[in-house]
Amino acid sequence: MSRLVVFLTLVSLCLFALSGLVGTAPLSLEASLGALVGQGDAAARTILWEIRLPRAAAAFGVGATLGLAGAALQGLLQNPLAEPGVLGVSAFAALGAVVAIFFGLAGISGLIVPLAAILGAGLATLVLVVATLRGANSVTLLLIGIGLSSFAGALISLAMNLAPNPYSLSDLVNWMMGSVANRSWADIALAAPAWAVGTALVMMAAPGLRALSLGEETAASLGADIRRTRILVIGGTSILAGASVATAGAIGFVGIVAPHIVRPFVRHDPQKLLVPSALLAGVILLAADVLVRILPVQQELKLGVAAALLGGPVFIWIAARLGRASA
Amino acid sequence: MISANGLSIFLSGQRVVTDLSIELGEGEMVALVGPNGAGKSSALKALAGVTPLAAGEIRIDGVDARRLSLRARARCIAWLPQARPVAWNLAARDVVSLGRFAESPAAYDHLGGADRQAVDAALEKADAARLAPRAFHTLSGGEQARVHLARLLASPAPSLLLDEPCAALDIVHQLSLMETLVAEAASGRAILVVLHDLELAARYCQRIMVMEAGHKVADDGAQDALNPHVLEHVFGVRRDAAGALVRAG
């Protein structure tokens, strides 16, 4: 394991500890630490174990999977601006969630909305896999992704227009902004298997991503199975993005920012980029979530909004630099 | 080593290579020449296995290439394309290490001793050892070309296909490239190199294949392949009294 991975793991652990100590409920440091080891009163233990830690786990998990998905997609498409949103998978996951809310299915069970999001991501994945099997190259995939995103966006707008009552409209807005507030261990338990499967698929594609540094044709001549790499990355990132949207709603830019920061530390190797990017994205989102919890504002800032406020300018900066480099 | 028969290739519905046959044996160094659009690059791509064949058959060491896995094929044939994108600002040495991919797809740090030796030797042969630690995108065009050449030489494959390797190289490095290729052929490798410089081809290659409009029109020693008839009708040039190539007619 590289020093970078060890360092990021330590930072993650520190942030986990920190996130157990902060929140709206007034809980002293002593009470928090006591609750952590199973001491102290029941209320403190509930706040720590049922509210703060699952929330931290959700923030880190969502961040890590978005970072991994972003790094993998960037390697596949040889484009530092790629992320799950680019392929339209996040948009379709959000669409699935929105449809479930719109048709009032959300009331049946807490699991309906997450399942609908994974289903939506699966639908987009299916389109992408079919295109891949027909030999679509990276540019075609990007264009299909843009089409899927726009289409899902239009359908989401339609759902919002037709929303039968203001209650569900505010639900939609919450969903689209992204948040990990009030996540339970049950939410994590639903997402974790998907995270594991998606991560495994992406890691199997890692050597192929390195060969793709030299473009698709040269990579094929080097002995890399590019079609297999494409299917693994598209399938894996779709599952990762779907599960993340299901857990936290739409949170953008983390999947672009983290790999961009990590890249110089791994000599720009798209294979070695994967794990540190996941860890750093988890760290970023967990830190952002700690931040929105301690910011002294009337209504808690949505995590997705905080992520976009930080990530948006970085995205534009990378895009501008790329434009200059190719000019 | 490579025996291709009756190759036909279509690119977006357009026929670019017709009934092409190529024989390339151990220790041979062969030039593939022809005017722009003659189908040279497509022929190389077909041999490298990155362009589908409309007709014909490629046998590598007697085995039908279609029966070989991508990796097995990459262990037999290495290809230096004309367009050489490098998506990320990799260290030059890491680009060369990718030449070992078919042998060991593991990450750079985990390359075995034999792989590392092959990379070092290739960097030396391509006069790129000095460039090894540099970030690829900070190199000049000619320096990048030398790193790509090292990537090709590092390959485990006995057959090398090079598409215009001299482009972007200064005169000294063009000559040393040709000498390196001659040495590789002498050590048993089979070399097929696309060249535009006919003098360079005649001077260093034992055999020259001439392509025109998708067909092979000559395949012989330098003197015979580049005879006055071919020079005038394929390339539109002739030799003047001093032996220099000038525009015909």
Coordinates of C-alpha atoms in Angstrom, one line a residue, chain B residues 32-240:
Chain B
L32 CA 6.5 -0.3 -47.0
V33 CA 6.4 2.8 -49.2
G34 CA 3.8 4.5 -51.4
P35 CA 2.1 7.8 -51.9
N36 CA -0.4 9.3 -49.4
G37 CA -3.6 7.3 -49.2
A38 CA -2.0 4.1 -50.7
G39 CA -3.3 2.0 -47.7
K40 CA 0.0 1.6 -45.9
S41 CA -1.3 2.5 -42.5
S42 CA -4.4 0.4 -42.9
A43 CA -2.3 -2.6 -43.9
L44 CA -0.2 -2.1 -40.7
K45 CA -3.3 -1.8 -38.6
A46 CA -4.7 -5.0 -40.0
L47 CA -1.5 -6.8 -39.1
A48 CA -1.6 -5.3 -35.6
G49 CA -5.2 -6.6 -35.3
V50 CA -6.8 -3.2 -34.7
T51 CA -8.7 -3.1 -38.0
P52 CA -11.2 -5.8 -39.1
L53 CA -10.5 -7.6 -42.3
A54 CA -13.1 -7.7 -45.1
A55 CA -11.3 -10.7 -46.6
G56 CA -8.0 -12.5 -46.3
E57 CA -6.1 -14.3 -43.6
I58 CA -3.2 -13.5 -41.4
R59 CA -1.0 -16.2 -40.0
I60 CA 1.4 -15.5 -37.2
D61 CA 4.1 -18.3 -36.8
G62 CA 1.7 -20.5 -38.8
V63 CA -1.3 -19.9 -36.5
D64 CA -4.4 -18.1 -37.8
A65 CA -4.4 -14.7 -36.0
R66 CA -8.1 -15.0 -35.3
R67 CA -7.4 -17.9 -33.0
L68 CA -5.0 -15.8 -30.9
S69 CA -6.1 -13.9 -27.8
L70 CA -5.3 -10.2 -27.8
R71 CA -2.5 -10.8 -25.4
A72 CA -1.0 -13.7 -27.3
R73 CA -1.1 -11.5 -30.4
A74 CA 0.5 -8.6 -28.6
R75 CA 3.3 -10.9 -27.6
C76 CA 4.0 -11.6 -31.3
I77 CA 3.4 -8.2 -33.0
A78 CA 4.0 -4.7 -31.6
W79 CA 2.8 -1.7 -33.5
L80 CA 3.9 2.0 -33.5
P81 CA 0.9 3.9 -34.9
Q82 CA 1.1 7.1 -36.8
A83 CA -1.1 8.9 -34.3
R84 CA 0.3 8.5 -30.9
P85 CA -2.0 10.1 -28.3
V86 CA -0.9 10.1 -24.6
A87 CA -3.9 11.0 -22.6
W88 CA -2.2 11.7 -19.3
N89 CA 1.0 13.4 -18.4
L90 CA 2.8 10.1 -17.6
A91 CA 6.5 9.9 -16.8
A92 CA 8.3 9.0 -20.0
R93 CA 9.5 5.8 -18.4
D94 CA 6.0 4.7 -17.6
V95 CA 5.0 5.2 -21.3
V96 CA 7.9 2.8 -22.2
S97 CA 6.8 0.4 -19.5
L98 CA 3.4 0.0 -21.3
G99 CA 5.4 -1.8 -24.0
R100 CA 5.6 -4.7 -21.5
F101 CA 1.8 -4.7 -21.0
A102 CA 1.3 -8.0 -22.7
E103 CA 3.9 -9.6 -20.6
S104 CA 2.9 -8.1 -17.2
P105 CA -0.2 -5.9 -17.0
A106 CA 0.7 -5.1 -13.3
A107 CA 1.3 -1.6 -12.2
Y108 CA 4.7 0.0 -13.0
D109 CA 6.2 -0.5 -9.5
H110 CA 5.5 -4.2 -9.7
L111 CA 7.3 -4.8 -12.9
G112 CA 9.6 -7.8 -12.7
G113 CA 13.4 -7.7 -13.2
A114 CA 13.2 -8.9 -16.8
D115 CA 10.6 -6.3 -17.6
R116 CA 12.6 -3.5 -16.0
Q117 CA 15.7 -4.6 -17.9
A118 CA 13.8 -4.6 -21.2
V119 CA 12.6 -1.1 -20.5
D120 CA 16.1 0.1 -19.6
A121 CA 17.6 -1.4 -22.7
A122 CA 14.9 0.0 -24.9
L123 CA 15.3 3.5 -23.5
E124 CA 19.1 3.2 -24.2
K125 CA 18.5 2.0 -27.8
A126 CA 16.1 4.8 -28.6
D127 CA 18.5 7.4 -27.1
A128 CA 15.8 8.2 -24.5
A129 CA 17.4 7.1 -21.2
R130 CA 18.0 10.8 -20.4
L131 CA 14.3 11.5 -20.9
A132 CA 13.0 8.7 -18.7
P133 CA 12.1 10.7 -15.6
R134 CA 10.6 13.6 -17.5
A135 CA 6.8 14.2 -17.7
F136 CA 5.7 13.2 -21.2
H137 CA 3.9 16.4 -22.1
T138 CA 6.9 18.5 -21.3
L139 CA 8.9 16.7 -24.1
S140 CA 9.4 18.1 -27.6
G141 CA 7.8 16.3 -30.6
G142 CA 11.0 14.5 -31.5
E143 CA 11.7 13.5 -27.9
Q144 CA 8.2 12.1 -27.6
A145 CA 8.8 10.1 -30.8
R146 CA 11.9 8.6 -29.3
V147 CA 10.0 7.6 -26.1
H148 CA 7.3 6.0 -28.3
L149 CA 10.1 4.1 -30.2
A150 CA 11.4 2.9 -26.8
R151 CA 7.9 1.7 -25.9
L152 CA 7.9 -0.3 -29.1
L153 CA 11.4 -1.7 -28.6
A154 CA 10.5 -2.7 -25.0
S155 CA 7.8 -5.0 -26.3
P156 CA 8.3 -8.8 -26.0
A157 CA 7.1 -9.1 -29.6
P158 CA 9.6 -10.4 -32.2
S159 CA 7.8 -8.6 -35.0
L160 CA 7.7 -4.8 -35.1
L161 CA 5.4 -2.7 -37.2
L162 CA 6.4 1.0 -37.4
D163 CA 4.2 3.7 -39.1
E164 CA 6.3 6.7 -40.1
P165 CA 8.7 6.5 -37.2
C166 CA 11.0 9.2 -38.7
A167 CA 8.3 11.9 -38.5
A168 CA 9.4 14.7 -36.1
L169 CA 12.9 13.2 -35.8
D170 CA 16.0 15.3 -36.6
I171 CA 18.4 13.9 -39.2
V172 CA 20.8 12.3 -36.6
H173 CA 18.0 10.5 -34.9
Q174 CA 16.5 9.4 -38.2
L175 CA 19.7 7.7 -39.0
S176 CA 20.2 6.2 -35.6
L177 CA 16.6 5.0 -35.6
M178 CA 17.3 3.1 -38.9
E179 CA 20.5 1.7 -37.5
T180 CA 18.7 0.6 -34.3
L181 CA 16.1 -1.2 -36.5
V182 CA 18.9 -2.9 -38.5
A183 CA 20.4 -4.1 -35.3
E184 CA 17.0 -5.4 -34.1
A185 CA 16.6 -7.3 -37.3
A186 CA 20.1 -8.7 -37.0
S187 CA 19.2 -10.0 -33.5
G188 CA 16.3 -11.9 -35.1
R189 CA 13.4 -9.5 -35.0
A190 CA 11.2 -9.0 -38.1
I191 CA 10.7 -5.3 -39.0
L192 CA 8.1 -3.7 -41.3
V193 CA 8.5 0.0 -41.5
V194 CA 6.4 2.6 -43.3
L195 CA 8.7 5.3 -44.7
H196 CA 8.3 8.3 -47.0
D197 CA 12.0 8.9 -47.5
L198 CA 12.8 6.5 -50.4
E199 CA 16.6 7.1 -50.0
L200 CA 16.4 6.0 -46.3
A201 CA 14.3 2.9 -47.3
A202 CA 16.8 1.9 -50.1
R203 CA 19.8 2.4 -47.9
Y204 CA 18.7 0.4 -44.8
C205 CA 16.0 -2.1 -45.9
Q206 CA 16.7 -5.4 -47.7
R207 CA 13.3 -5.4 -49.3
I208 CA 10.9 -2.7 -50.3
M209 CA 7.1 -3.2 -50.8
V210 CA 5.4 -0.5 -52.8
M211 CA 1.7 0.2 -52.5
E212 CA -0.5 2.3 -54.7
A213 CA -4.3 2.8 -54.3
G214 CA -4.7 -0.2 -52.0
H215 CA -2.7 -2.6 -54.2
K216 CA 0.8 -3.9 -53.8
V217 CA 2.7 -3.0 -57.0
A218 CA 6.2 -4.1 -56.2
D219 CA 7.9 -6.2 -53.6
D220 CA 11.6 -6.7 -54.2
G221 CA 15.1 -5.6 -53.4
A222 CA 15.6 -1.8 -53.3
Q223 CA 17.1 -1.5 -56.9
D224 CA 14.3 -3.5 -58.5
A225 CA 11.3 -2.3 -56.4
L226 CA 12.2 1.4 -56.9
N227 CA 12.9 1.1 -60.6
P228 CA 12.4 4.1 -62.9
H229 CA 9.0 2.9 -64.0
V230 CA 7.7 2.6 -60.4
L231 CA 9.3 5.9 -59.4
E232 CA 7.6 7.7 -62.3
H233 CA 4.2 6.0 -62.3
V234 CA 3.6 5.5 -58.5
F235 CA 5.5 8.4 -57.0
G236 CA 5.6 10.9 -59.9
V237 CA 9.4 11.4 -59.6
R238 CA 12.5 10.4 -61.6
R239 CA 16.3 10.5 -61.1
D240 CA 18.2 13.4 -62.6

